[in-house]
mmCIF file of C-alpha atoms in Angstrom:
data_model
loop_
_atom_site.group_PDB
_atom_site.id
_atom_site.type_symbol
_atom_site.label_atom_id
_atom_site.label_comp_id
_atom_site.label_asym_id
_atom_site.label_seq_id
_atom_site.Cartn_x
_atom_site.Cartn_y
_atom_site.Cartn_z
ATOM 1 C CA MET A 19 25.923 -39.027 46.019
ATOM 2 C CA ASP A 20 23.780 -40.353 48.781
ATOM 3 C CA ILE A 21 23.523 -43.569 50.285
ATOM 4 C CA GLU A 22 19.459 -43.495 49.954
ATOM 5 C CA LYS A 23 20.138 -43.091 46.313
ATOM 6 C CA ILE A 24 22.612 -46.048 46.096
ATOM 7 C CA ASP A 25 20.511 -47.735 48.112
ATOM 8 C CA ARG A 26 17.521 -47.491 46.343
ATOM 9 C CA ILE A 27 19.242 -48.790 42.650
ATOM 10 C CA ILE A 28 20.616 -51.648 44.826
ATOM 11 C CA ASP A 29 17.047 -52.230 46.307
ATOM 12 C CA LYS A 30 15.171 -52.066 42.515
ATOM 13 C CA HIS A 31 17.750 -55.429 41.494
ATOM 14 C CA ASN A 32 16.540 -56.794 44.744
ATOM 15 C CA SER A 33 20.191 -56.815 46.299
ATOM 16 C CA ASP A 34 20.660 -59.589 43.698
ATOM 17 C CA ALA A 35 24.636 -60.203 43.731
ATOM 18 C CA SER A 36 23.805 -61.180 40.052
ATOM 19 C CA ALA A 37 22.944 -57.588 38.918
ATOM 20 C CA LEU A 38 26.381 -56.172 39.719
ATOM 21 C CA ILE A 39 27.305 -54.866 37.142
ATOM 22 C CA GLN A 40 23.830 -53.819 35.991
ATOM 23 C CA ILE A 41 23.952 -51.873 39.557
ATOM 24 C CA LEU A 42 27.207 -50.139 38.653
ATOM 25 C CA LEU A 43 26.090 -49.393 35.523
ATOM 26 C CA ASP A 44 23.056 -47.477 37.113
ATOM 27 C CA ILE A 45 25.183 -45.169 39.241
ATOM 28 C CA GLN A 46 27.546 -44.980 37.124
ATOM 29 C CA SER A 47 24.664 -43.118 34.751
ATOM 30 C CA GLU A 48 23.129 -41.223 37.695
ATOM 31 C CA ASN A 49 27.011 -39.749 39.094
ATOM 32 C CA ASN A 50 28.826 -39.625 36.052
ATOM 33 C CA TRP A 51 31.424 -41.540 37.866
ATOM 34 C CA LEU A 52 31.366 -44.820 41.155
ATOM 35 C CA PRO A 53 32.543 -42.857 43.717
ATOM 36 C CA LYS A 54 34.502 -45.199 46.593
ATOM 37 C CA GLU A 55 31.255 -44.744 49.283
ATOM 38 C CA ALA A 56 29.714 -46.281 46.591
ATOM 39 C CA LEU A 57 31.522 -49.645 45.589
ATOM 40 C CA ASP A 58 31.962 -49.793 49.117
ATOM 41 C CA ARG A 59 27.718 -49.904 49.855
ATOM 42 C CA VAL A 60 27.464 -52.009 46.973
ATOM 43 C CA SER A 61 29.826 -55.154 47.943
ATOM 44 C CA GLN A 62 28.125 -54.376 51.653
ATOM 45 C CA GLN A 63 24.897 -55.218 50.438
ATOM 46 C CA LEU A 64 25.356 -57.127 48.027
ATOM 47 C CA GLU A 65 27.337 -59.386 49.723
ATOM 48 C CA VAL A 66 29.965 -59.441 47.243
ATOM 49 C CA PRO A 67 34.072 -58.930 48.085
ATOM 50 C CA ALA A 68 35.161 -55.137 47.858
ATOM 51 C CA THR A 69 37.874 -57.187 45.703
ATOM 52 C CA ARG A 70 35.897 -57.904 43.098
ATOM 53 C CA VAL A 71 33.781 -54.675 42.841
ATOM 54 C CA GLN A 72 37.318 -53.369 42.510
ATOM 55 C CA HIS A 73 37.781 -55.418 39.829
ATOM 56 C CA ILE A 74 34.755 -55.276 38.034
ATOM 57 C CA ALA A 75 34.734 -51.404 38.199
ATOM 58 C CA THR A 76 37.842 -50.888 37.133
ATOM 59 C CA PHE A 77 37.682 -53.617 33.753
ATOM 60 C CA TYR A 78 34.526 -52.112 32.369
ATOM 61 C CA LYS A 79 35.591 -48.942 30.129
ATOM 62 C CA ALA A 80 31.899 -48.199 30.913
ATOM 63 C CA PHE A 81 32.789 -47.222 34.446
ATOM 64 C CA SER A 82 35.124 -44.872 35.920
ATOM 65 C CA VAL A 83 36.304 -44.703 39.161
ATOM 66 C CA VAL A 84 37.630 -40.901 38.811
ATOM 67 C CA PRO A 85 35.070 -38.252 38.811
ATOM 68 C CA LYS A 86 33.323 -37.299 35.292
ATOM 69 C CA GLY A 87 31.868 -34.351 34.054
ATOM 70 C CA ARG A 88 28.097 -33.831 33.581
ATOM 71 C CA HIS A 89 28.738 -33.626 29.377
ATOM 72 C CA LYS A 90 31.157 -36.279 28.118
ATOM 73 C CA VAL A 91 32.640 -34.886 24.929
ATOM 74 C CA HIS A 92 34.304 -37.461 22.380
ATOM 75 C CA ILE A 93 36.899 -36.066 19.754
ATOM 76 C CA CYS A 94 37.109 -39.157 16.718
ATOM 77 C CA MET A 95 40.768 -39.269 16.052
ATOM 78 C CA GLY A 96 39.983 -41.409 12.990
ATOM 79 C CA THR A 97 41.453 -41.830 9.986
ATOM 80 C CA ALA A 98 38.905 -39.676 8.568
ATOM 81 C CA CYS A 99 38.578 -37.786 10.647
ATOM 82 C CA HIS A 100 42.380 -36.913 11.308
ATOM 83 C CA VAL A 101 42.337 -36.189 6.925
ATOM 84 C CA ARG A 102 39.980 -33.691 7.776
ATOM 85 C CA GLY A 103 41.137 -32.094 10.450
ATOM 86 C CA ALA A 104 40.290 -33.481 13.454
ATOM 87 C CA THR A 105 43.570 -32.380 15.517
ATOM 88 C CA ARG A 106 42.995 -29.125 15.186
ATOM 89 C CA VAL A 107 39.084 -29.559 15.811
ATOM 90 C CA LEU A 108 41.134 -31.423 19.241
ATOM 91 C CA ASP A 109 43.274 -28.405 19.921
ATOM 92 C CA LYS A 110 40.526 -26.043 19.571
ATOM 93 C CA VAL A 111 38.458 -28.145 22.363
ATOM 94 C CA GLN A 112 41.164 -28.421 24.632
ATOM 95 C CA GLU A 113 41.595 -24.808 24.163
ATOM 96 C CA ALA A 114 37.821 -23.947 25.360
ATOM 97 C CA THR A 115 37.906 -26.610 27.940
ATOM 98 C CA GLY A 116 41.246 -26.122 29.465
ATOM 99 C CA ILE A 117 41.432 -29.891 29.213
ATOM 100 C CA LYS A 118 43.298 -32.608 27.759
ATOM 101 C CA PRO A 119 41.664 -35.590 26.201
ATOM 102 C CA GLY A 120 41.335 -38.485 30.291
ATOM 103 C CA GLU A 121 40.463 -35.129 32.027
ATOM 104 C CA THR A 122 37.739 -33.691 33.682
ATOM 105 C CA ASP A 123 37.847 -29.756 34.447
ATOM 106 C CA LEU A 124 37.197 -28.600 38.374
ATOM 107 C CA GLU A 125 33.340 -27.323 37.766
ATOM 108 C CA LEU A 126 32.847 -31.742 36.339
ATOM 109 C CA LYS A 127 31.009 -29.783 33.481
ATOM 110 C CA PHE A 128 32.951 -32.248 31.118
ATOM 111 C CA SER A 129 34.637 -35.226 30.094
ATOM 112 C CA LEU A 130 37.583 -35.237 27.139
ATOM 113 C CA GLU A 131 37.859 -38.570 25.390
ATOM 114 C CA THR A 132 39.832 -39.244 21.673
ATOM 115 C CA VAL A 133 37.672 -41.971 20.553
ATOM 116 C CA ASN A 134 39.439 -43.697 17.557
ATOM 117 C CA CYS A 135 35.870 -44.323 14.976
ATOM 118 C CA LEU A 136 32.645 -43.033 15.626
ATOM 119 C CA GLY A 137 31.181 -44.558 12.505
ATOM 120 C CA CYS A 138 30.321 -41.558 10.614
ATOM 121 C CA CYS A 139 33.053 -41.272 8.832
ATOM 122 C CA ALA A 140 30.831 -38.376 5.666
ATOM 123 C CA LEU A 141 30.249 -36.281 8.582
ATOM 124 C CA GLY A 142 34.415 -35.790 9.556
ATOM 125 C CA PRO A 143 35.505 -34.592 11.461
ATOM 126 C CA VAL A 144 32.971 -35.595 13.735
ATOM 127 C CA MET A 145 32.296 -33.842 17.793
ATOM 128 C CA GLU A 146 30.142 -36.544 19.962
ATOM 129 C CA VAL A 147 29.083 -34.612 22.936
ATOM 130 C CA ASN A 148 26.621 -36.704 25.452
ATOM 131 C CA GLY A 149 25.881 -39.117 22.432
ATOM 132 C CA LYS A 150 24.839 -36.725 19.756
ATOM 133 C CA ALA A 151 27.021 -36.546 16.940
ATOM 134 C CA HIS A 152 27.947 -32.898 15.426
ATOM 135 C CA GLY A 153 29.232 -33.263 12.135
ATOM 136 C CA LYS A 154 31.350 -31.908 9.664
ATOM 137 C CA MET A 155 33.108 -29.733 12.331
ATOM 138 C CA THR A 156 35.697 -26.384 12.166
ATOM 139 C CA PRO A 157 37.539 -25.146 15.240
ATOM 140 C CA ARG A 158 35.409 -22.246 15.620
ATOM 141 C CA GLN A 159 32.175 -24.164 15.261
ATOM 142 C CA THR A 160 33.137 -26.747 18.236
ATOM 143 C CA THR A 161 33.232 -23.613 20.520
ATOM 144 C CA ASP A 162 29.101 -22.691 19.602
ATOM 145 C CA VAL A 163 28.168 -26.270 20.590
ATOM 146 C CA LEU A 164 30.370 -26.146 23.687
ATOM 147 C CA LYS A 165 28.031 -22.947 24.678
ATOM 148 C CA THR A 166 25.039 -24.577 24.291
ATOM 149 C CA TYR A 167 25.790 -26.830 27.187
ATOM 150 C CA GLU A 168 25.437 -26.132 30.562
ATOM 151 C CA MET B 12 33.869 -92.695 39.397
ATOM 152 C CA SER B 13 34.777 -94.215 36.461
ATOM 153 C CA ASP B 14 38.934 -94.828 35.521
ATOM 154 C CA ILE B 15 39.787 -93.261 32.467
ATOM 155 C CA PRO B 16 42.551 -94.754 30.195
ATOM 156 C CA LEU B 17 45.323 -92.752 28.640
ATOM 157 C CA GLN B 18 48.599 -92.667 27.829
ATOM 158 C CA ILE B 19 51.185 -89.708 28.978
ATOM 159 C CA ASP B 20 54.761 -89.853 27.477
ATOM 160 C CA GLY B 21 54.100 -93.404 26.169
ATOM 161 C CA GLN B 22 52.661 -94.314 29.697
ATOM 162 C CA GLU B 23 49.537 -96.383 30.409
ATOM 163 C CA VAL B 24 47.821 -95.132 32.788
ATOM 164 C CA SER B 25 44.393 -94.752 34.402
ATOM 165 C CA ALA B 26 42.857 -91.679 35.712
ATOM 166 C CA LYS B 27 39.548 -90.358 37.465
ATOM 167 C CA GLU B 28 37.390 -88.656 35.220
ATOM 168 C CA GLY B 29 36.965 -85.004 36.030
ATOM 169 C CA THR B 30 41.080 -85.185 37.593
ATOM 170 C CA THR B 31 42.705 -83.090 34.884
ATOM 171 C CA VAL B 32 45.989 -83.911 33.056
ATOM 172 C CA LEU B 33 48.481 -82.461 35.210
ATOM 173 C CA GLU B 34 47.148 -83.920 38.183
ATOM 174 C CA ALA B 35 47.280 -87.176 35.969
ATOM 175 C CA ALA B 36 50.788 -86.909 34.723
ATOM 176 C CA GLN B 37 52.295 -85.711 38.411
ATOM 177 C CA GLY B 38 50.549 -88.459 40.005
ATOM 178 C CA MET B 39 52.875 -90.589 37.985
ATOM 179 C CA GLY B 40 56.069 -88.773 38.543
ATOM 180 C CA ILE B 41 56.017 -86.765 34.751
ATOM 181 C CA SER B 42 56.793 -83.261 36.316
ATOM 182 C CA ILE B 43 55.242 -79.962 34.256
ATOM 183 C CA PRO B 44 56.209 -76.927 34.677
ATOM 184 C CA THR B 45 53.427 -74.326 36.172
ATOM 185 C CA LEU B 46 53.807 -71.158 38.249
ATOM 186 C CA CYS B 47 49.695 -70.518 38.975
ATOM 187 C CA HIS B 48 49.111 -73.847 39.452
ATOM 188 C CA HIS B 49 48.375 -74.560 43.905
ATOM 189 C CA GLU B 50 47.271 -78.020 45.131
ATOM 190 C CA LYS B 51 44.850 -75.781 46.813
ATOM 191 C CA LEU B 52 43.597 -73.532 44.733
ATOM 192 C CA GLU B 53 41.021 -74.059 41.419
ATOM 193 C CA PRO B 54 42.700 -74.549 38.674
ATOM 194 C CA PHE B 55 43.238 -71.169 37.226
ATOM 195 C CA GLY B 56 45.231 -71.599 33.171
ATOM 196 C CA GLY B 57 46.790 -68.002 33.194
ATOM 197 C CA CYS B 58 51.106 -68.965 33.214
ATOM 198 C CA ARG B 59 50.389 -70.711 30.583
ATOM 199 C CA LEU B 60 53.695 -73.360 31.089
ATOM 200 C CA CYS B 61 51.650 -76.670 31.682
ATOM 201 C CA ILE B 62 51.359 -76.628 27.688
ATOM 202 C CA VAL B 63 51.377 -79.856 26.412
ATOM 203 C CA GLU B 64 50.410 -81.409 23.213
ATOM 204 C CA VAL B 65 47.567 -84.058 23.086
ATOM 205 C CA GLU B 66 46.402 -86.178 20.325
ATOM 206 C CA SER B 67 42.493 -87.530 20.611
ATOM 207 C CA ARG B 68 41.223 -89.181 17.381
ATOM 208 C CA GLY B 69 43.917 -89.056 15.179
ATOM 209 C CA TRP B 70 44.007 -84.652 15.732
ATOM 210 C CA THR B 71 46.883 -83.255 17.896
ATOM 211 C CA LYS B 72 46.618 -80.205 19.177
ATOM 212 C CA LEU B 73 48.179 -77.415 22.188
ATOM 213 C CA VAL B 74 46.774 -77.504 25.511
ATOM 214 C CA VAL B 75 47.384 -75.827 28.790
ATOM 215 C CA SER B 76 47.075 -79.502 31.195
ATOM 216 C CA CYS B 77 46.073 -77.558 34.874
ATOM 217 C CA VAL B 78 41.876 -77.050 32.963
ATOM 218 C CA TYR B 79 42.242 -79.974 30.752
ATOM 219 C CA PRO B 80 40.492 -83.288 31.898
ATOM 220 C CA VAL B 81 41.684 -85.924 31.006
ATOM 221 C CA GLU B 82 39.608 -87.931 28.096
ATOM 222 C CA GLU B 83 39.513 -91.904 26.837
ATOM 223 C CA ASN B 84 42.543 -93.089 25.138
ATOM 224 C CA LEU B 85 44.195 -89.473 25.364
ATOM 225 C CA VAL B 86 47.233 -89.604 24.517
ATOM 226 C CA VAL B 87 49.709 -86.778 25.848
ATOM 227 C CA ARG B 88 52.991 -85.359 25.183
ATOM 228 C CA THR B 89 54.746 -83.178 27.467
ATOM 229 C CA ARG B 90 57.885 -82.483 26.065
ATOM 230 C CA SER B 91 57.914 -82.645 22.848
ATOM 231 C CA ASP B 92 59.361 -80.033 20.698
ATOM 232 C CA LYS B 93 56.638 -77.907 20.322
ATOM 233 C CA VAL B 94 55.747 -77.815 23.880
ATOM 234 C CA ASP B 95 59.723 -76.776 24.836
ATOM 235 C CA ARG B 96 59.640 -74.408 22.213
ATOM 236 C CA LEU B 97 56.598 -72.559 23.259
ATOM 237 C CA ARG B 98 57.479 -73.196 26.977
ATOM 238 C CA LYS B 99 60.588 -71.400 26.290
ATOM 239 C CA THR B 100 59.324 -68.769 23.958
ATOM 240 C CA ILE B 101 56.444 -68.044 27.244
ATOM 241 C CA LEU B 102 59.271 -67.963 29.525
ATOM 242 C CA GLU B 103 61.094 -65.329 27.892
ATOM 243 C CA LEU B 104 57.647 -63.545 28.036
ATOM 244 C CA LEU B 105 57.472 -63.835 31.908
ATOM 245 C CA LEU B 106 61.183 -63.082 32.375
ATOM 246 C CA ALA B 107 61.017 -59.669 30.700
ATOM 247 C CA HIS B 108 58.919 -58.489 33.696
ATOM 248 C CA ALA B 109 60.482 -60.370 36.206
ATOM 249 C CA PRO B 110 64.055 -61.217 35.200
ATOM 250 C CA ASP B 111 64.985 -62.155 38.631
ATOM 251 C CA ALA B 112 62.222 -64.693 39.798
ATOM 252 C CA PRO B 113 64.150 -67.601 40.970
ATOM 253 C CA GLN B 114 61.693 -70.332 39.572
ATOM 254 C CA LEU B 115 61.952 -68.729 36.187
ATOM 255 C CA VAL B 116 65.333 -68.302 36.161
ATOM 256 C CA GLU B 117 65.384 -72.327 36.989
ATOM 257 C CA TYR B 118 62.858 -73.225 34.622
ATOM 258 C CA ALA B 119 64.826 -70.813 32.534
ATOM 259 C CA GLN B 120 68.278 -72.673 31.836
ATOM 260 C CA VAL B 121 65.387 -76.473 31.318
ATOM 261 C CA TYR B 122 64.344 -74.604 28.310
ATOM 262 C CA GLY B 123 67.223 -72.427 27.381
ATOM 263 C CA ALA B 124 65.341 -69.149 27.331
ATOM 264 C CA ASP B 125 66.838 -66.383 27.041
ATOM 265 C CA LYS B 126 66.156 -63.033 29.835
ATOM 266 C CA ASP B 127 67.313 -60.515 27.203
ATOM 267 C CA ARG B 128 65.278 -61.968 24.312
ATOM 268 C CA TYR B 129 62.088 -59.124 24.944
ATOM 269 C CA GLU B 130 62.431 -56.039 25.909
ATOM 270 C CA LYS B 131 62.234 -55.190 29.438
ATOM 271 C CA ASP B 132 58.774 -54.560 31.553
ATOM 272 C CA PRO B 133 59.732 -54.851 34.925
ATOM 273 C CA SER B 134 56.498 -54.641 36.422
ATOM 274 C CA PHE B 135 57.634 -57.971 38.281
ATOM 275 C CA CYS B 136 53.645 -58.686 38.604
ATOM 276 C CA VAL B 137 53.468 -62.220 36.438
ATOM 277 C CA HIS B 138 49.616 -62.105 37.412
ATOM 278 C CA CYS B 139 49.435 -65.543 38.531
ATOM 279 C CA GLY B 140 47.037 -64.539 40.743
ATOM 280 C CA LEU B 141 48.683 -67.189 43.608
ATOM 281 C CA CYS B 142 47.816 -64.397 46.288
ATOM 282 C CA VAL B 143 44.910 -62.726 45.036
ATOM 283 C CA ARG B 144 43.588 -66.618 44.850
ATOM 284 C CA TYR B 145 44.703 -67.611 47.835
ATOM 285 C CA CYS B 146 43.199 -64.943 49.750
ATOM 286 C CA ALA B 147 40.088 -65.379 48.302
ATOM 287 C CA GLU B 148 39.260 -68.929 48.371
ATOM 288 C CA VAL B 149 41.343 -70.580 51.213
ATOM 289 C CA LYS B 150 41.361 -67.830 53.718
ATOM 290 C CA LYS B 151 38.258 -66.011 52.820
ATOM 291 C CA ALA B 152 39.909 -62.771 53.439
ATOM 292 C CA ASP B 153 39.574 -61.168 49.953
ATOM 293 C CA ALA B 154 42.237 -58.508 51.221
ATOM 294 C CA LEU B 155 43.368 -58.496 47.484
ATOM 295 C CA GLY B 156 42.261 -58.365 44.058
ATOM 296 C CA PHE B 157 43.350 -57.534 40.530
ATOM 297 C CA VAL B 158 42.024 -54.173 39.570
ATOM 298 C CA ASP B 159 42.145 -52.835 35.571
ATOM 299 C CA ARG B 160 42.773 -55.045 32.472
ATOM 300 C CA GLY B 161 45.365 -55.728 29.714
ATOM 301 C CA ILE B 162 48.828 -53.973 30.198
ATOM 302 C CA ARG B 163 47.932 -52.375 33.336
ATOM 303 C CA LYS B 164 46.523 -54.870 35.145
ATOM 304 C CA GLU B 165 47.942 -54.934 39.100
ATOM 305 C CA ILE B 166 47.804 -56.639 42.047
ATOM 306 C CA SER B 167 46.270 -54.270 44.960
ATOM 307 C CA PHE B 168 44.719 -54.650 48.611
ATOM 308 C CA ILE B 169 41.934 -52.946 50.052
ATOM 309 C CA PRO B 170 43.342 -51.277 52.362
ATOM 310 C CA GLU B 171 40.696 -51.601 55.276
ATOM 311 C CA ILE B 172 40.339 -55.629 54.908
ATOM 312 C CA ALA B 173 44.214 -55.442 54.097
ATOM 313 C CA ALA B 174 44.976 -53.232 57.882
ATOM 314 C CA LYS B 175 42.665 -55.778 59.721
ATOM 315 C CA GLU B 176 44.025 -59.059 58.256
ATOM 316 C CA CYS B 177 47.354 -59.603 56.641
ATOM 317 C CA ASN B 178 49.852 -58.357 59.740
ATOM 318 C CA ALA B 179 48.680 -61.855 61.441
ATOM 319 C CA CYS B 180 48.583 -63.751 58.348
ATOM 320 C CA LYS B 181 50.867 -63.076 55.008
ATOM 321 C CA GLU B 182 49.998 -66.533 54.210
ATOM 322 C CA CYS B 183 50.572 -65.251 50.440
ATOM 323 C CA PHE B 184 53.702 -64.004 50.692
ATOM 324 C CA PRO B 185 55.861 -67.299 50.218
ATOM 325 C CA LEU B 186 53.512 -68.400 47.377
ATOM 326 C CA CYS B 187 55.104 -65.331 45.812
ATOM 327 C CA PRO B 188 57.319 -66.149 42.813
ATOM 328 C CA THR B 189 58.574 -62.738 42.264
ATOM 329 C CA SER B 190 58.429 -61.283 45.899
ATOM 330 C CA TYR B 191 56.329 -58.287 43.949
ATOM 331 C CA LEU B 192 53.373 -58.658 46.890
ATOM 332 C CA GLN B 193 55.589 -58.611 49.486
ATOM 333 C CA ALA B 194 56.469 -55.107 47.795
ATOM 334 C CA ALA B 195 52.823 -54.325 47.494
ATOM 335 C CA PHE B 196 51.740 -54.939 50.671
ATOM 336 C CA VAL B 197 54.719 -52.833 52.387
ATOM 337 C CA LEU B 198 53.331 -49.953 50.196
ATOM 338 C CA THR B 199 49.548 -50.449 50.935
ATOM 339 C CA GLU B 200 51.176 -50.623 54.585
ATOM 340 C CA SER B 201 52.827 -47.506 54.633
ATOM 341 C CA LEU B 202 50.612 -45.234 52.689
ATOM 342 C CA ALA B 203 47.312 -46.394 54.311
ATOM 343 C CA PHE B 204 48.398 -48.144 57.432
ATOM 344 C CA PRO B 205 51.658 -46.728 58.678
ATOM 345 C CA SER B 206 51.120 -46.520 62.563
ATOM 346 C CA SER B 207 50.640 -50.642 62.400
ATOM 347 C CA SER B 208 54.075 -51.107 60.379
ATOM 348 C CA ALA B 209 55.551 -48.731 62.991
ATOM 349 C CA LYS B 210 54.028 -51.387 65.507
ATOM 350 C CA SER B 211 55.705 -54.422 64.058
ATOM 351 C CA VAL B 212 58.716 -52.845 63.858
ATOM 352 C CA SER B 213 59.263 -52.113 66.800
ATOM 353 C CA LYS B 214 58.392 -55.554 68.079
ATOM 354 C CA ALA B 215 61.281 -57.049 65.366
#
């Protein structure tokens, strides 16, 4: 992520220190994660100590300080999905993407995460990709769904 | 500023508005155990050891005295059975993280806390925040801060700032109740700016 892009986001919020979290969220959604250079730049431009920027960037789950892929895959492991075979769905997704929950592949294509309920238990087992829920998944269907993402 | 009358451990006192129960008690020579309190720093309320029982308008409740401002006609008990029992448990929980911290061991003897009551989780840092707050509030260097949260929360130096500021200062070192801070610094130093540590060794 280049410095100009970060500066544009900071300018959009008038370099206001109280907009720190909003700025970090904007960078996160633009870049999928928060690189160290971005945090340093934000700290410098907002005149907020680097320690505080770091504290906030590591505190909230919405932020990531390690690289994340373009597509966020969430597999529901809640009770309803679990009894309908979420474990097998997860196994298949791990096999297809080559990554375990919490990991990101080298091409930065997918980041895999397990979650404990997506709030649509009737659709279980559920796989969510970039916020879109794919319900009633079978292990085979997951690979078809993943193929549609570039 | 008006004076507010209150009672601490049966003694009548008056304290200035805005002072905390802890300060009022210390002012009359009553000692309350503390870990995260430091007179130069803003109250933090992190260690919970300074917990006391207060009674106002017929109700008693347990509050953390370092962040509780004095109130009119407040009745404070700093050593009731309930308070002692709670402090013992808090100490036991802290001891699970730092079983050999001198200050904790000393308090443990007073309150009969058993360092083996809870399963050991030797993270050594007890999150008192003294180093982080001292660096930010007194030195204004912000060389270290907290990262992450919950059970993964820990202190972390910013290597670029630490390389410039820390070797000449190290004023936070004696504040740390567990010596974890020193270990964290040595680790950061050896990973991020080893040349300066080599220099300090050759000087010594």
